[in-house]
Coordinates of N, CA and C in Angstrom, one line a residue:
M842 N 89.6 -8.8 48.5 CA 88.5 -7.7 48.1 C 88.3 -7.8 46.6
K843 N 87.3 -7.8 46.2 CA 86.9 -7.8 44.7 C 86.3 -6.4 44.3
L844 N 86.8 -6.0 43.2 CA 86.4 -4.7 42.8 C 85.3 -4.8 41.6
K845 N 84.1 -4.3 41.8 CA 83.1 -4.5 40.8 C 83.2 -3.1 39.9
I846 N 83.4 -3.7 38.6 CA 83.6 -2.5 37.5 C 82.4 -2.5 36.5
I847 N 81.8 -1.3 36.6 CA 80.6 -1.1 35.9 C 81.0 -0.3 34.5
N848 N 81.0 -0.9 33.4 CA 81.6 -0.3 32.1 C 80.8 0.9 31.8
S849 N 79.6 1.1 32.2 CA 78.9 2.4 31.8 C 79.3 3.5 32.5
T850 N 79.9 3.3 33.7 CA 80.3 4.5 34.5 C 81.8 4.4 34.8
S851 N 82.6 3.5 34.3 CA 83.9 3.5 34.7 C 84.9 4.6 34.2
H852 N 84.2 5.2 33.3 CA 85.0 6.5 32.7 C 85.0 7.6 33.6
W853 N 84.2 7.6 34.7 CA 83.9 8.7 35.7 C 85.0 8.7 36.6
V854 N 85.7 7.6 36.8 CA 86.7 7.5 37.9 C 88.0 8.4 37.8
M855 N 88.5 8.3 36.7 CA 89.8 9.0 36.3 C 89.6 10.7 36.5
P856 N 88.6 11.1 35.9 CA 88.6 12.7 36.2 C 88.4 13.0 37.6
R857 N 87.7 12.2 38.5 CA 87.7 12.5 39.9 C 89.0 12.3 40.5
I858 N 89.8 11.4 40.1 CA 91.3 11.2 40.7 C 92.0 12.4 40.3
V859 N 92.0 12.9 38.9 CA 92.8 13.9 38.4 C 92.3 15.3 39.2
M860 N 91.0 15.4 39.4 CA 90.6 16.7 40.1 C 90.9 16.7 41.7
G861 N 91.0 15.4 42.2 CA 91.6 15.3 43.6 C 92.9 15.7 43.8
I862 N 93.7 15.3 42.7 CA 95.3 15.5 42.7 C 95.5 17.1 42.5
L863 N 94.7 17.7 41.6 CA 94.8 19.2 41.4 C 94.5 19.9 42.7
V864 N 93.4 19.5 43.3 CA 93.0 20.3 44.6 C 94.1 20.1 45.6
V865 N 94.9 19.1 45.6 CA 95.8 18.8 46.8 C 97.0 19.7 46.2
L866 N 97.3 19.6 44.9 CA 98.5 20.6 44.5 C 98.1 21.9 44.7
L867 N 96.8 22.4 44.4 CA 96.5 23.7 44.7 C 96.7 24.2 46.1
V868 N 96.4 23.3 47.0 CA 96.6 23.6 48.6 C 97.9 23.8 48.8
I869 N 98.8 22.8 48.1 CA 100.3 23.0 48.5 C 100.9 24.1 48.0
I870 N 100.4 24.6 46.8 CA 100.8 25.9 46.2 C 100.4 27.1 47.0
G871 N 99.3 27.1 47.6 CA 98.7 28.1 48.5 C 99.5 28.3 49.8
I872 N 99.8 27.0 50.3 CA 100.6 27.0 51.7 C 101.9 27.6 51.3
Q873 N 102.6 27.1 50.2 CA 103.9 27.7 49.9 C 103.8 29.2 49.8
R874 N 102.9 29.7 49.1 CA 102.8 31.0 48.8 C 102.6 31.9 50.2
L875 N 101.8 31.3 51.0 CA 101.5 31.9 52.4 C 102.7 31.9 53.2
I876 N 103.5 30.9 53.1 CA 104.9 30.9 54.0 C 105.8 31.9 53.4
H877 N 105.9 32.0 52.0 CA 106.8 32.9 51.5 C 106.3 34.3 51.7
C878 N 105.0 34.6 51.7 CA 104.5 36.1 52.0 C 104.8 36.5 53.5
R879 N 104.6 35.4 54.4 CA 105.0 35.8 55.7 C 106.4 35.9 56.1
K880 N 107.2 35.2 55.3 CA 108.9 35.4 55.6 C 109.2 36.8 55.0
T881 N 108.6 37.1 53.9 CA 109.1 38.4 53.1 C 108.2 39.6 53.5
G882 N 107.0 39.4 54.2 CA 106.3 40.5 54.7 C 105.3 41.1 53.6
T883 N 105.1 40.4 52.5 CA 104.4 40.9 51.4 C 103.0 40.4 51.6
P884 N 101.9 41.1 51.0 CA 100.6 40.5 51.0 C 100.3 39.3 50.2
F885 N 99.4 38.5 50.7 CA 99.2 37.3 49.8 C 98.6 37.5 48.5
I886 N 97.7 38.5 48.5 CA 97.1 38.9 47.1 C 97.4 40.4 47.0
Q887 N 98.2 40.8 45.9 CA 98.6 42.1 45.6 C 97.8 42.7 44.5
L888 N 96.8 43.5 44.7 CA 96.2 44.1 43.6 C 96.6 45.5 43.1
K889 N 97.3 46.2 44.0 CA 97.8 47.5 43.6 C 98.8 47.4 42.6
N890 N 98.6 48.2 41.5 CA 99.5 48.3 40.3 C 99.5 46.9 39.7
Y891 N 98.6 46.1 39.7 CA 98.7 44.8 39.1 C 98.3 44.9 37.7
R892 N 99.1 44.2 36.9 CA 98.9 44.0 35.4 C 98.8 42.6 35.0
F893 N 97.8 42.2 34.3 CA 97.7 40.9 33.8 C 98.9 40.6 32.9
F894 N 99.2 41.4 31.9 CA 100.3 41.4 30.9 C 101.3 42.2 31.4
R895 N 102.6 41.8 31.2 CA 103.7 42.6 31.4 C 103.9 43.5 30.3
P896 N 104.7 44.7 30.5 CA 104.7 45.6 29.5 C 105.6 44.9 28.5
G897 N 105.3 45.2 27.2 CA 105.9 44.5 26.0 C 105.7 43.2 25.7
W898 N 104.6 42.6 26.1 CA 104.1 41.3 25.8 C 104.0 41.0 24.4
D899 N 104.2 39.8 24.0 CA 104.2 39.4 22.5 C 102.8 39.1 22.1
K900 N 102.2 40.0 21.4 CA 100.8 39.9 21.0 C 100.6 38.8 19.8
V901 N 101.6 38.7 19.1 CA 101.6 37.7 18.0 C 101.6 36.3 18.4
K902 N 102.5 36.0 19.5 CA 102.5 34.7 20.1 C 101.1 34.3 20.7
L903 N 100.7 35.3 21.5 CA 99.2 35.0 22.2 C 98.2 34.9 21.2
L904 N 97.9 35.8 20.4 CA 96.8 35.5 19.3 C 97.0 34.6 18.2
G905 N 98.4 34.3 17.9 CA 98.6 33.1 17.0 C 98.4 31.9 17.6
G906 N 98.7 31.8 18.9 CA 98.5 30.6 19.7 C 97.1 30.1 19.8
I907 N 96.3 31.3 20.1 CA 94.8 31.0 20.2 C 94.2 30.7 18.8
L908 N 94.7 31.3 17.7 CA 94.1 31.0 16.5 C 94.5 29.7 16.1
T909 N 95.7 29.3 16.3 CA 96.3 27.9 15.9 C 95.4 26.8 16.7
F910 N 95.1 27.1 17.9 CA 94.4 26.1 18.6 C 92.9 26.0 18.2
V911 N 92.4 27.1 17.8 CA 91.0 27.0 17.3 C 91.0 26.3 15.9
A912 N 92.0 26.7 15.0 CA 92.1 26.0 13.8 C 92.3 24.5 13.9
Y913 N 93.1 24.1 14.9 CA 93.3 22.6 15.2 C 92.0 22.0 15.4
I914 N 91.3 22.6 16.3 CA 89.8 21.8 16.4 C 89.1 21.7 15.1
Y915 N 89.1 22.7 14.3 CA 88.4 22.5 13.1 C 89.1 21.6 12.0
L916 N 90.4 21.5 12.1 CA 91.3 20.7 11.2 C 90.9 19.4 11.6
M917 N 90.9 19.0 12.9 CA 90.6 17.7 13.4 C 89.4 17.0 12.7
E918 N 88.4 17.7 12.4 CA 87.2 17.1 11.6 C 87.5 16.9 10.3
F919 N 88.2 17.6 9.6 CA 88.5 17.4 8.0 C 89.8 16.5 8.0
L920 N 90.8 16.7 8.6 CA 91.9 16.0 8.3 C 92.3 14.8 9.2
T921 N 91.5 14.6 10.2 CA 91.7 13.5 11.2 C 92.9 13.8 12.1
F922 N 93.1 12.9 13.2 CA 94.0 13.4 14.3 C 95.4 13.5 13.9
L923 N 96.1 12.6 13.1 CA 97.5 12.6 12.7 C 97.8 13.9 12.0
P924 N 97.3 14.2 10.7 CA 97.7 15.3 10.0 C 97.4 16.7 10.7
A925 N 96.3 16.7 11.4 CA 95.9 17.9 12.1 C 96.9 18.2 13.2
S926 N 97.3 17.2 13.8 CA 98.4 17.3 15.0 C 99.7 17.9 14.4
I927 N 100.1 17.2 13.3 CA 101.4 17.5 12.8 C 101.5 18.9 12.4
I928 N 100.4 19.3 11.6 CA 100.3 20.9 11.1 C 100.3 21.7 12.4
S929 N 99.5 21.5 13.3 CA 99.5 22.4 14.4 C 100.6 22.4 15.4
I930 N 101.1 21.4 15.6 CA 102.4 21.3 16.4 C 103.5 22.1 15.7
F931 N 103.6 21.8 14.3 CA 104.5 22.6 13.4 C 104.3 24.0 13.7
I932 N 103.2 24.6 13.5 CA 102.8 25.9 13.6 C 103.1 26.5 14.9
F933 N 102.8 25.8 16.1 CA 103.2 26.1 17.4 C 104.7 26.3 17.6
N934 N 105.4 25.4 17.1 CA 106.8 25.5 17.1 C 107.5 26.7 16.5
V935 N 106.9 26.9 15.3 CA 107.5 27.9 14.4 C 107.1 29.2 15.2
L936 N 105.9 29.3 15.6 CA 105.3 30.5 16.3 C 106.3 30.9 17.5
F937 N 106.4 29.9 18.3 CA 107.3 30.2 19.7 C 108.8 30.1 19.6
D938 N 109.2 29.8 18.5 CA 110.6 29.7 18.3 C 111.1 31.1 17.9
N939 N 112.2 31.6 18.3 CA 112.5 33.0 18.1 C 113.6 33.0 16.9
E940 N 114.1 31.8 16.5 CA 114.8 31.6 15.2 C 113.9 31.2 14.0
R941 N 114.2 31.7 12.8 CA 113.5 31.2 11.6 C 114.5 30.7 10.6
T942 N 115.5 29.9 11.0 CA 116.5 29.3 10.1 C 116.0 28.1 9.7
K943 N 116.8 27.5 8.7 CA 116.5 26.3 7.9 C 116.5 25.0 9.0
K944 N 117.6 25.1 9.9 CA 117.7 24.1 11.0 C 116.5 24.0 11.9
S945 N 116.1 25.2 12.2 CA 115.0 25.3 13.3 C 113.7 24.8 12.6
M946 N 113.4 25.1 11.3 CA 112.3 24.5 10.6 C 112.3 23.0 10.4
I947 N 113.5 22.5 10.0 CA 113.6 21.0 10.1 C 113.4 20.5 11.5
T948 N 113.9 21.0 12.5 CA 113.8 20.4 13.8 C 112.3 20.6 14.2
S949 N 111.5 21.7 13.8 CA 110.1 21.8 14.3 C 109.4 20.7 13.5
G950 N 109.7 20.4 12.2 CA 109.0 19.4 11.4 C 109.3 18.1 11.9
V951 N 110.5 17.7 12.4 CA 110.9 16.3 13.0 C 110.1 16.2 14.3
I952 N 110.1 17.3 15.2 CA 109.3 17.3 16.5 C 107.8 17.1 16.3
S953 N 107.3 17.9 15.3 CA 105.9 17.7 15.1 C 105.4 16.2 14.6
V954 N 106.2 15.7 13.6 CA 105.8 14.6 13.1 C 106.1 13.4 14.2
G955 N 107.3 13.4 14.9 CA 107.6 12.4 15.9 C 106.6 12.5 17.0
F956 N 106.3 13.5 17.5 CA 105.4 13.7 18.7 C 104.0 13.2 18.4
S957 N 103.6 13.6 17.2 CA 102.2 13.2 16.8 C 102.1 11.8 16.5
V958 N 103.0 11.2 16.0 CA 103.0 9.7 15.7 C 103.2 9.0 16.9
F959 N 104.0 9.4 17.8 CA 104.2 8.8 19.2 C 102.8 8.8 20.1
I960 N 102.2 9.9 20.0 CA 100.9 9.9 20.6 C 99.9 9.1 20.0
W961 N 99.9 9.0 18.6 CA 98.9 8.2 17.9 C 99.1 6.7 18.2
L962 N 100.5 6.3 18.2 CA 100.8 5.0 18.6 C 100.4 4.5 19.9
I963 N 100.5 5.4 20.9 CA 100.2 5.1 22.3 C 98.8 5.0 22.5
F964 N 98.0 6.0 22.1 CA 96.5 6.0 22.4 C 95.8 5.2 21.3
G965 N 96.2 5.3 19.9 CA 95.4 4.7 19.2 C 95.7 3.2 18.9
V966 N 96.9 2.8 19.0 CA 97.4 1.4 18.8 C 97.4 0.7 20.1
L967 N 98.3 1.3 21.1 CA 98.4 0.5 22.3 C 97.3 0.4 23.2
F968 N 96.6 1.6 23.5 CA 95.3 1.7 24.5 C 94.2 1.5 23.6
R969 N 94.2 1.4 22.2 CA 93.0 1.3 21.5 C 92.0 2.4 21.7
I970 N 92.3 3.5 21.9 CA 91.3 4.6 22.1 C 91.1 5.1 20.6
T971 N 90.0 5.4 20.4 CA 89.5 5.9 19.0 C 89.9 7.4 19.0
L972 N 90.7 7.8 18.0 CA 91.2 9.2 17.9 C 90.3 9.8 16.7
P973 N 90.0 11.1 16.6 CA 89.2 11.7 15.7 C 90.0 11.6 14.3

């Protein structure tokens, strides 16, 4: 069997595969939830006294995460992929780390540089995908 590859539409295949996998996983999660609800006698969807955020939720982490993500998109245009990723990952690590010690800052810096360079090497060098 020979597979015919059309370069102009070959990039459409992977998103369909990923969506198919996500739908299958969603069905599995729904079945597990249904089984759990039947065993415990609880309703499948419980809207009475429902709250999206738990009491005492951390507003700084949520809003800081959203602002960091939006800033990352704009930084990508000016600084390119690698420096923008290093800065954004560092800010995310510091934002979500409960400690503000010298050791945790150094660890966040090492993680942000290491992960960004790793992703850049994998996609930019190995797979030859153009990164912003």
